[in-house]
Coordinates of N, CA and C and ligand atoms in Angstrom, one line a residue:
X181 N 74.0 2.8 147.1 CA 72.9 3.0 148.2 C 72.6 1.7 148.9
X182 N 72.6 1.6 150.2 CA 72.3 0.4 150.9 C 70.9 0.3 151.3
X183 N 70.1 -0.6 150.6 CA 68.7 -0.7 150.9 C 68.5 -1.8 152.0
X184 N 69.6 -2.5 152.4 CA 69.5 -3.6 153.3 C 69.0 -4.9 152.6
X185 N 68.9 -4.9 151.3 CA 68.4 -6.1 150.6 C 69.6 -7.1 150.4
X186 N 69.3 -8.3 149.9 CA 70.3 -9.3 149.7 C 71.4 -8.8 148.7
X187 N 70.9 -8.1 147.6 CA 71.9 -7.6 146.6 C 72.8 -6.6 147.2
X188 N 72.3 -5.8 148.1 CA 73.2 -4.8 148.8 C 74.2 -5.5 149.7
X189 N 73.7 -6.6 150.4 CA 74.5 -7.4 151.2 C 75.7 -8.0 150.4
X190 N 75.4 -8.5 149.3 CA 76.4 -9.1 148.4 C 77.4 -8.1 148.0
X191 N 76.9 -6.9 147.5 CA 77.7 -5.8 147.1 C 78.6 -5.4 148.2
X192 N 78.1 -5.3 149.4 CA 78.9 -4.8 150.5 C 80.0 -5.8 150.8
X193 N 79.6 -7.1 150.7 CA 80.6 -8.2 151.0 C 81.8 -8.1 150.0
X194 N 81.5 -7.6 148.8 CA 82.5 -7.5 147.8 C 83.1 -6.1 147.7
X195 N 82.9 -5.3 148.8 CA 83.4 -4.0 148.8 C 85.0 -4.0 148.6
X196 N 85.5 -3.0 147.9 CA 86.9 -3.0 147.6 C 87.5 -1.6 147.8
X197 N 88.7 -1.5 148.2 CA 89.4 -0.3 148.4 C 90.8 -0.3 147.9
X198 N 91.3 0.9 147.5 CA 92.7 1.0 147.0 C 93.6 1.4 148.2
X199 N 94.6 0.6 148.4 CA 95.6 0.8 149.4 C 96.9 1.0 148.7
X200 N 97.7 2.0 149.0 CA 99.0 2.1 148.4 C 100.1 2.4 149.4
X201 N 101.1 1.6 149.3 CA 102.3 1.8 150.2 C 103.1 2.9 149.5
X202 N 103.3 4.0 150.1 CA 103.9 5.2 149.4 C 105.4 4.9 149.3
X203 N 106.2 5.8 148.5 CA 107.6 5.6 148.4 C 108.4 5.4 149.7
X204 N 108.0 6.2 150.7 CA 108.7 6.1 152.0 C 108.5 4.7 152.6
X205 N 107.3 4.1 152.5 CA 107.1 2.8 153.0 C 107.9 1.7 152.3
X206 N 108.0 1.9 151.0 CA 108.8 1.0 150.2 C 110.3 1.1 150.5
X207 N 110.8 2.4 150.5 CA 112.2 2.7 150.8 C 112.6 2.2 152.1
X208 N 111.7 2.3 153.1 CA 112.1 1.9 154.5 C 111.9 0.4 154.7
X209 N 111.5 -0.4 153.7 CA 111.4 -1.8 153.8 C 110.2 -2.3 154.6
X210 N 109.1 -1.5 154.5 CA 107.9 -1.8 155.3 C 106.8 -2.5 154.5
X211 N 107.1 -2.9 153.3 CA 106.1 -3.5 152.5 C 105.4 -4.7 153.1
X212 N 106.2 -5.6 153.6 CA 105.6 -6.9 154.2 C 104.8 -6.5 155.5
X213 N 105.4 -5.6 156.3 CA 104.8 -5.2 157.5 C 103.4 -4.6 157.2
X214 N 103.3 -3.7 156.3 CA 102.0 -3.0 156.0 C 101.1 -3.9 155.3
X215 N 101.5 -4.6 154.3 CA 100.6 -5.6 153.5 C 100.1 -6.6 154.5
X216 N 101.0 -7.1 155.4 CA 100.7 -8.2 156.3 C 99.5 -7.8 157.3
X217 N 99.4 -6.5 157.6 CA 98.4 -6.1 158.5 C 97.0 -6.3 157.9
X218 N 96.9 -6.0 156.6 CA 95.6 -6.2 155.9 C 95.3 -7.7 155.7
X219 N 96.4 -8.4 155.5 CA 96.3 -9.9 155.2 C 95.9 -10.6 156.6
X220 N 96.5 -10.2 157.6 CA 96.2 -10.9 158.9 C 94.9 -10.5 159.4
X221 N 94.4 -9.3 159.1 CA 93.1 -8.9 159.5 C 92.0 -9.8 159.0
X222 N 92.2 -10.3 157.8 CA 91.3 -11.2 157.2 C 90.7 -10.7 155.9
X223 N 91.1 -9.5 155.4 CA 90.7 -9.0 154.1 C 91.3 -9.8 153.0
X224 N 90.8 -9.7 151.8 CA 91.2 -10.5 150.6 C 92.0 -9.6 149.6
X225 N 93.2 -10.0 149.3 CA 94.0 -9.2 148.3 C 93.5 -9.6 146.9
X226 N 93.0 -8.6 146.1 CA 92.5 -8.9 144.8 C 93.3 -8.2 143.7
X227 N 94.3 -7.4 144.1 CA 95.1 -6.7 143.1 C 96.4 -6.3 143.8
X228 N 97.6 -6.4 143.1 CA 98.8 -6.0 143.7 C 99.9 -5.7 142.6
X229 N 100.5 -4.6 142.7 CA 101.6 -4.3 141.8 C 102.5 -3.2 142.3
X230 N 103.8 -3.3 141.9 CA 104.8 -2.2 142.2 C 105.0 -1.4 141.0
X231 N 104.9 -0.1 141.2 CA 105.1 0.8 140.0 C 105.6 2.2 140.6
X232 N 106.3 2.9 139.7 CA 106.6 4.3 140.0 C 105.6 5.1 139.3
X233 N 104.7 5.8 140.0 CA 103.5 6.5 139.4 C 104.0 7.6 138.5
X234 N 103.3 7.7 137.3 CA 103.6 8.9 136.4 C 103.0 10.2 137.1
X235 N 103.5 11.3 136.6 CA 103.0 12.6 137.1 C 101.5 12.7 136.9
X236 N 101.0 12.2 135.7 CA 99.6 12.3 135.4 C 98.8 11.4 136.4
X237 N 99.2 10.2 136.7 CA 98.5 9.4 137.6 C 98.5 10.0 139.0
X238 N 99.6 10.6 139.4 CA 99.7 11.2 140.7 C 98.8 12.4 140.8
X239 N 98.7 13.2 139.8 CA 97.9 14.4 139.8 C 96.4 14.1 139.8
X240 N 96.1 13.0 139.1 CA 94.7 12.6 139.1 C 94.3 12.0 140.5
X241 N 95.2 11.2 141.0 CA 95.0 10.5 142.3 C 94.8 11.5 143.4
X242 N 95.6 12.6 143.4 CA 95.5 13.6 144.4 C 94.8 14.9 143.9
X243 N 94.0 14.7 142.9 CA 93.3 15.9 142.2 C 92.5 16.7 143.2
X244 N 91.9 16.1 144.2 CA 91.1 16.8 145.1 C 91.9 17.8 146.0
X245 N 93.2 17.6 146.0 CA 94.1 18.5 146.8 C 94.8 19.5 145.9
X246 N 94.4 19.6 144.6 CA 95.1 20.4 143.6 C 95.4 21.8 144.1
X247 N 94.5 22.4 144.8 CA 94.6 23.8 145.2 C 95.4 24.0 146.6
X248 N 95.7 22.9 147.2 CA 96.4 23.0 148.5 C 97.9 23.3 148.4
X249 N 98.5 24.0 149.3 CA 99.9 24.4 149.2 C 100.8 23.2 149.1
X250 N 100.4 22.1 149.7 CA 101.3 20.9 149.7 C 101.2 20.1 148.4
X251 N 100.4 20.5 147.5 CA 100.1 19.6 146.3 C 101.3 19.3 145.5
X252 N 102.1 20.3 145.2 CA 103.3 20.1 144.4 C 104.3 19.1 145.0
X253 N 104.5 19.3 146.3 CA 105.5 18.5 147.1 C 104.9 17.0 147.1
X254 N 103.6 16.9 147.3 CA 103.0 15.6 147.4 C 103.1 14.8 146.1
X255 N 102.9 15.5 145.0 CA 103.1 14.9 143.7 C 104.6 14.5 143.5
X256 N 105.5 15.4 143.8 CA 106.9 15.1 143.7 C 107.2 13.8 144.5
X257 N 106.7 13.8 145.7 CA 107.0 12.7 146.6 C 106.5 11.3 146.1
X258 N 105.2 11.3 145.7 CA 104.5 10.1 145.3 C 105.1 9.5 144.0
X259 N 105.7 10.4 143.2 CA 106.3 10.0 141.9 C 107.8 9.7 142.0
X260 N 108.3 9.8 143.3 CA 109.8 9.8 143.5 C 110.4 8.4 143.4
X261 N 109.5 7.4 143.5 CA 110.1 6.0 143.5 C 108.9 5.0 143.5
X262 N 109.2 3.7 143.6 CA 108.2 2.7 143.6 C 107.2 2.8 144.7
X263 N 105.9 2.5 144.3 CA 104.8 2.5 145.2 C 104.2 1.1 145.1
X264 N 103.7 0.5 146.1 CA 103.0 -0.8 146.1 C 101.5 -0.5 146.1
X265 N 100.9 -0.7 145.0 CA 99.4 -0.5 144.9 C 98.7 -1.8 145.1
X266 N 97.6 -1.7 145.9 CA 96.9 -2.9 146.2 C 95.4 -2.7 146.2
X267 N 94.6 -3.7 145.9 CA 93.2 -3.6 146.1 C 92.8 -4.7 147.1
X268 N 92.2 -4.3 148.1 CA 91.7 -5.2 149.2 C 90.2 -5.3 149.2
X269 N 89.7 -6.5 149.5 CA 88.2 -6.7 149.4 C 87.7 -7.3 150.7
X270 N 86.5 -6.9 151.1 CA 85.9 -7.5 152.2 C 84.8 -6.6 152.7
X271 N 83.9 -7.1 153.5 CA 82.8 -6.3 154.1 C 83.4 -5.2 154.9
X272 N 83.0 -4.0 154.6 CA 83.4 -2.8 155.4 C 84.9 -2.4 155.2
X273 N 85.5 -2.9 154.2 CA 87.0 -2.8 154.1 C 87.4 -1.3 153.9
X274 N 86.6 -0.5 153.3 CA 87.0 0.9 153.0 C 87.2 1.6 154.4
X275 N 86.2 1.6 155.2 CA 86.2 2.3 156.5 C 87.2 1.6 157.4
X276 N 87.2 0.3 157.5 CA 88.1 -0.4 158.4 C 89.6 -0.2 158.0
X277 N 89.9 -0.2 156.7 CA 91.3 0.1 156.3 C 91.7 1.4 156.8
X278 N 90.8 2.4 156.8 CA 91.2 3.8 157.3 C 91.5 3.7 158.8
X279 N 90.8 2.9 159.5 CA 91.1 2.7 160.9 C 92.5 2.0 161.1
X280 N 92.7 1.0 160.3 CA 94.0 0.3 160.4 C 95.1 1.2 160.0
X281 N 94.9 2.1 159.1 CA 95.9 3.1 158.7 C 96.2 4.2 159.7
X282 N 95.1 4.7 160.3 CA 95.3 5.7 161.3 C 95.2 7.1 160.8
X283 N 95.2 8.1 161.7 CA 95.0 9.5 161.3 C 96.1 10.0 160.3
X284 N 95.7 11.0 159.5 CA 96.6 11.5 158.5 C 97.9 12.0 159.1
X285 N 97.8 12.7 160.3 CA 99.0 13.2 161.0 C 99.5 12.0 161.9
X286 N 100.6 11.4 161.6 CA 101.1 10.3 162.3 C 101.3 10.5 163.8
X287 N 101.6 11.7 164.2 CA 101.8 11.9 165.7 C 100.4 11.9 166.4
X288 N 99.3 12.0 165.6 CA 98.0 11.9 166.2 C 97.3 10.5 166.0
X289 N 98.0 9.7 165.2 CA 97.5 8.4 164.9 C 97.6 7.5 166.1
X290 N 96.5 6.7 166.3 CA 96.5 5.8 167.4 C 97.6 4.7 167.4
X291 N 98.2 4.5 168.5 CA 99.1 3.4 168.6 C 98.4 2.1 168.1
X292 N 99.1 1.3 167.4 CA 98.5 0.1 166.9 C 98.1 0.3 165.4
X293 N 97.8 1.5 165.0 CA 97.6 1.8 163.6 C 98.9 1.8 162.8
X294 N 98.8 1.7 161.5 CA 100.0 1.7 160.7 C 100.8 3.0 160.9
X295 N 100.1 4.1 160.7 CA 100.8 5.4 160.9 C 101.2 5.7 162.4
X296 N 100.4 5.2 163.3 CA 100.7 5.4 164.7 C 101.9 4.6 165.1
X297 N 102.2 3.5 164.5 CA 103.3 2.6 164.8 C 104.5 2.9 164.0
X298 N 104.4 3.4 162.7 CA 105.5 3.4 161.8 C 105.9 4.8 161.2
X299 N 105.2 5.9 161.6 CA 105.5 7.1 161.0 C 105.4 8.3 161.9
X300 N 106.1 9.4 161.6 CA 106.1 10.6 162.4 C 105.6 11.9 161.7
X301 N 105.7 11.9 160.4 CA 105.5 13.1 159.6 C 104.4 13.0 158.6
X302 N 103.5 14.0 158.5 CA 102.4 14.0 157.6 C 102.8 13.8 156.2
X303 N 104.0 14.3 155.8 CA 104.5 14.2 154.5 C 105.2 12.9 154.2
X304 N 105.2 12.1 155.2 CA 105.9 10.7 155.1 C 105.0 9.7 155.9
X305 N 103.8 9.6 155.5 CA 102.9 8.8 156.4 C 102.6 7.4 155.8
X306 N 103.5 7.0 155.0 CA 103.7 5.6 154.5 C 102.6 4.9 153.7
X307 N 101.4 5.3 153.9 CA 100.3 4.5 153.2 C 99.1 5.4 152.9
X308 N 98.5 5.0 151.8 CA 97.2 5.6 151.4 C 96.1 4.7 151.4
X309 N 94.9 5.1 151.8 CA 93.7 4.3 151.7 C 92.5 5.2 151.2
X310 N 91.7 4.6 150.3 CA 90.5 5.4 149.8 C 89.6 5.8 150.9
X311 N 89.0 7.0 150.8 CA 88.2 7.5 151.9 C 86.7 7.3 151.8
X312 N 86.3 6.6 150.8 CA 84.8 6.3 150.7 C 84.5 5.5 149.4
X313 N 83.3 5.1 149.3 CA 83.0 4.2 148.1 C 83.2 4.8 146.8
X314 N 82.9 6.1 146.6 CA 83.1 6.7 145.3 C 84.6 6.9 145.0
X315 N 85.3 7.3 146.0 CA 86.8 7.5 145.9 C 87.4 6.1 145.6
X316 N 87.0 5.1 146.3 CA 87.6 3.8 146.1 C 87.4 3.3 144.6
X317 N 86.2 3.5 144.1 CA 85.9 3.1 142.7 C 86.8 3.9 141.8
X318 N 86.9 5.2 142.0 CA 87.7 6.1 141.1 C 89.1 5.6 141.2
X319 N 89.7 5.5 142.4 CA 91.1 5.2 142.5 C 91.5 3.8 142.0
X320 N 90.6 2.8 142.2 CA 90.9 1.5 141.7 C 90.9 1.5 140.2
X321 N 90.0 2.2 139.6 CA 90.0 2.4 138.1 C 91.2 3.1 137.6
X322 N 91.7 4.0 138.4 CA 92.9 4.8 138.0 C 94.2 4.0 138.0
X323 N 94.3 3.1 139.0 CA 95.6 2.4 139.3 C 95.6 1.0 138.6
X324 N 94.4 0.5 138.4 CA 94.4 -0.9 137.9 C 93.5 -1.1 136.7
X325 N 93.9 -1.9 135.7 CA 93.0 -2.4 134.6 C 92.1 -3.5 135.2
X326 N 90.9 -3.6 134.7 CA 90.0 -4.6 135.2 C 90.6 -6.0 135.3
X327 N 91.4 -6.4 134.2 CA 92.0 -7.7 134.1 C 93.1 -7.9 135.1
X328 N 93.6 -6.8 135.8 CA 94.6 -7.0 136.8 C 94.1 -7.3 138.2
X329 N 92.7 -7.4 138.3 CA 92.1 -7.7 139.5 C 91.6 -9.2 139.5
X330 N 91.8 -9.9 140.5 CA 91.3 -11.3 140.6 C 90.1 -11.4 141.5
X331 N 89.0 -11.9 141.0 CA 87.9 -12.2 141.9 C 88.0 -13.6 142.4
X332 N 88.2 -13.8 143.7 CA 88.4 -15.2 144.2 C 88.0 -15.2 145.6
X333 N 87.8 -16.4 146.1 CA 87.4 -16.6 147.5 C 88.5 -17.5 148.2
X334 N 89.1 -16.9 149.3 CA 90.2 -17.7 150.0 C 89.6 -19.1 150.4
X335 N 90.4 -20.1 150.4 CA 89.9 -21.4 150.7 C 89.4 -21.5 152.2
X336 N 90.0 -20.6 153.0 CA 89.6 -20.7 154.4 C 88.5 -19.6 154.8
X337 N 87.9 -19.0 153.8 CA 86.9 -17.9 154.0 C 85.9 -18.3 155.1
X338 N 85.5 -19.5 155.1 CA 84.4 -19.9 156.1 C 85.0 -19.8 157.6
X339 N 86.3 -19.7 157.7 CA 86.9 -19.5 159.0 C 87.1 -18.1 159.4
X340 N 86.8 -17.2 158.4 CA 86.9 -15.7 158.6 C 85.5 -15.1 158.8
X341 N 84.6 -15.5 158.0 CA 83.2 -14.9 158.1 C 82.2 -16.1 158.2
X342 N 81.2 -15.8 159.0 CA 80.2 -16.8 159.3 C 79.3 -17.1 158.1
X343 N 79.1 -16.1 157.2 CA 78.2 -16.3 156.1 C 78.9 -16.0 154.8
Ligands
IDP185 P1 94.7 10.8 154.0 O1 96.0 10.3 153.3 O2 94.7 10.5 155.4 O3 93.5 10.5 153.2 P2 94.4 13.5 152.9 O4 93.9 14.7 153.7 O5 93.6 13.0 151.8 O6 94.9 12.4 154.0 O7 95.8 14.0 152.3 C1 96.5 13.2 151.3 C2 97.9 13.2 151.6 O8 98.5 14.5 151.4 C3 98.3 12.8 153.1 O9 98.3 11.4 153.3 C4 99.7 13.4 153.2 O10 100.6 12.6 152.6 C5 99.5 14.7 152.4 N1 99.2 15.8 153.2 C6 98.0 16.2 153.6 N2 98.0 17.3 154.3 C7 99.3 17.7 154.3 C8 100.0 18.8 154.8 O11 99.4 19.7 155.5 N3 101.3 18.9 154.6 C9 102.0 17.9 153.9 N4 101.4 16.9 153.3 C10 100.0 16.8 153.6
MG186 MG1 92.7 11.1 151.4

């Protein structure tokens, strides 16, 4: 809950989100392109690994979609090869990452967004981003052990944010 107090400000500044480059993004050689967009924007990378997700991980990650007709195919797809899982940090990173990623349907995603520039099919939309604070916390805990995350401040942070 944001009360507008100093503690809330600090917590917001440390906001984190889970971003995953899906198997299609890895297979198509788009890792640097996608990762670079978050890096160039000015967010801070605090966790990074490449793994082929287990079925259990995939089913938990997409648990909210369990009843949807595409669930089986989605789990097959996300477990089909390596995924690059990342945690990015920064003020407003959860919502802004969704803007950088673009709409779920790539044909409707704005030009300039990752999906708008790099994808055409909803089932091959190259990247995942948490959709809110609760989801972000859940997904980060699912994909990363606490010790796999680095809390650090980039040396040039004062050239990215005023405070
Ligand atoms: P999001 O990735 O933009 O948050 P969600 O609605 O959470 O979109 O759906 C999760 C993922 O499930 C999508 O990124 C996409 O890969 C897949 N998906 C969603 N809807 C469909 C569909 O109608 N057909 C096939 N795959 C879908
Ligand atoms: Mg989603």
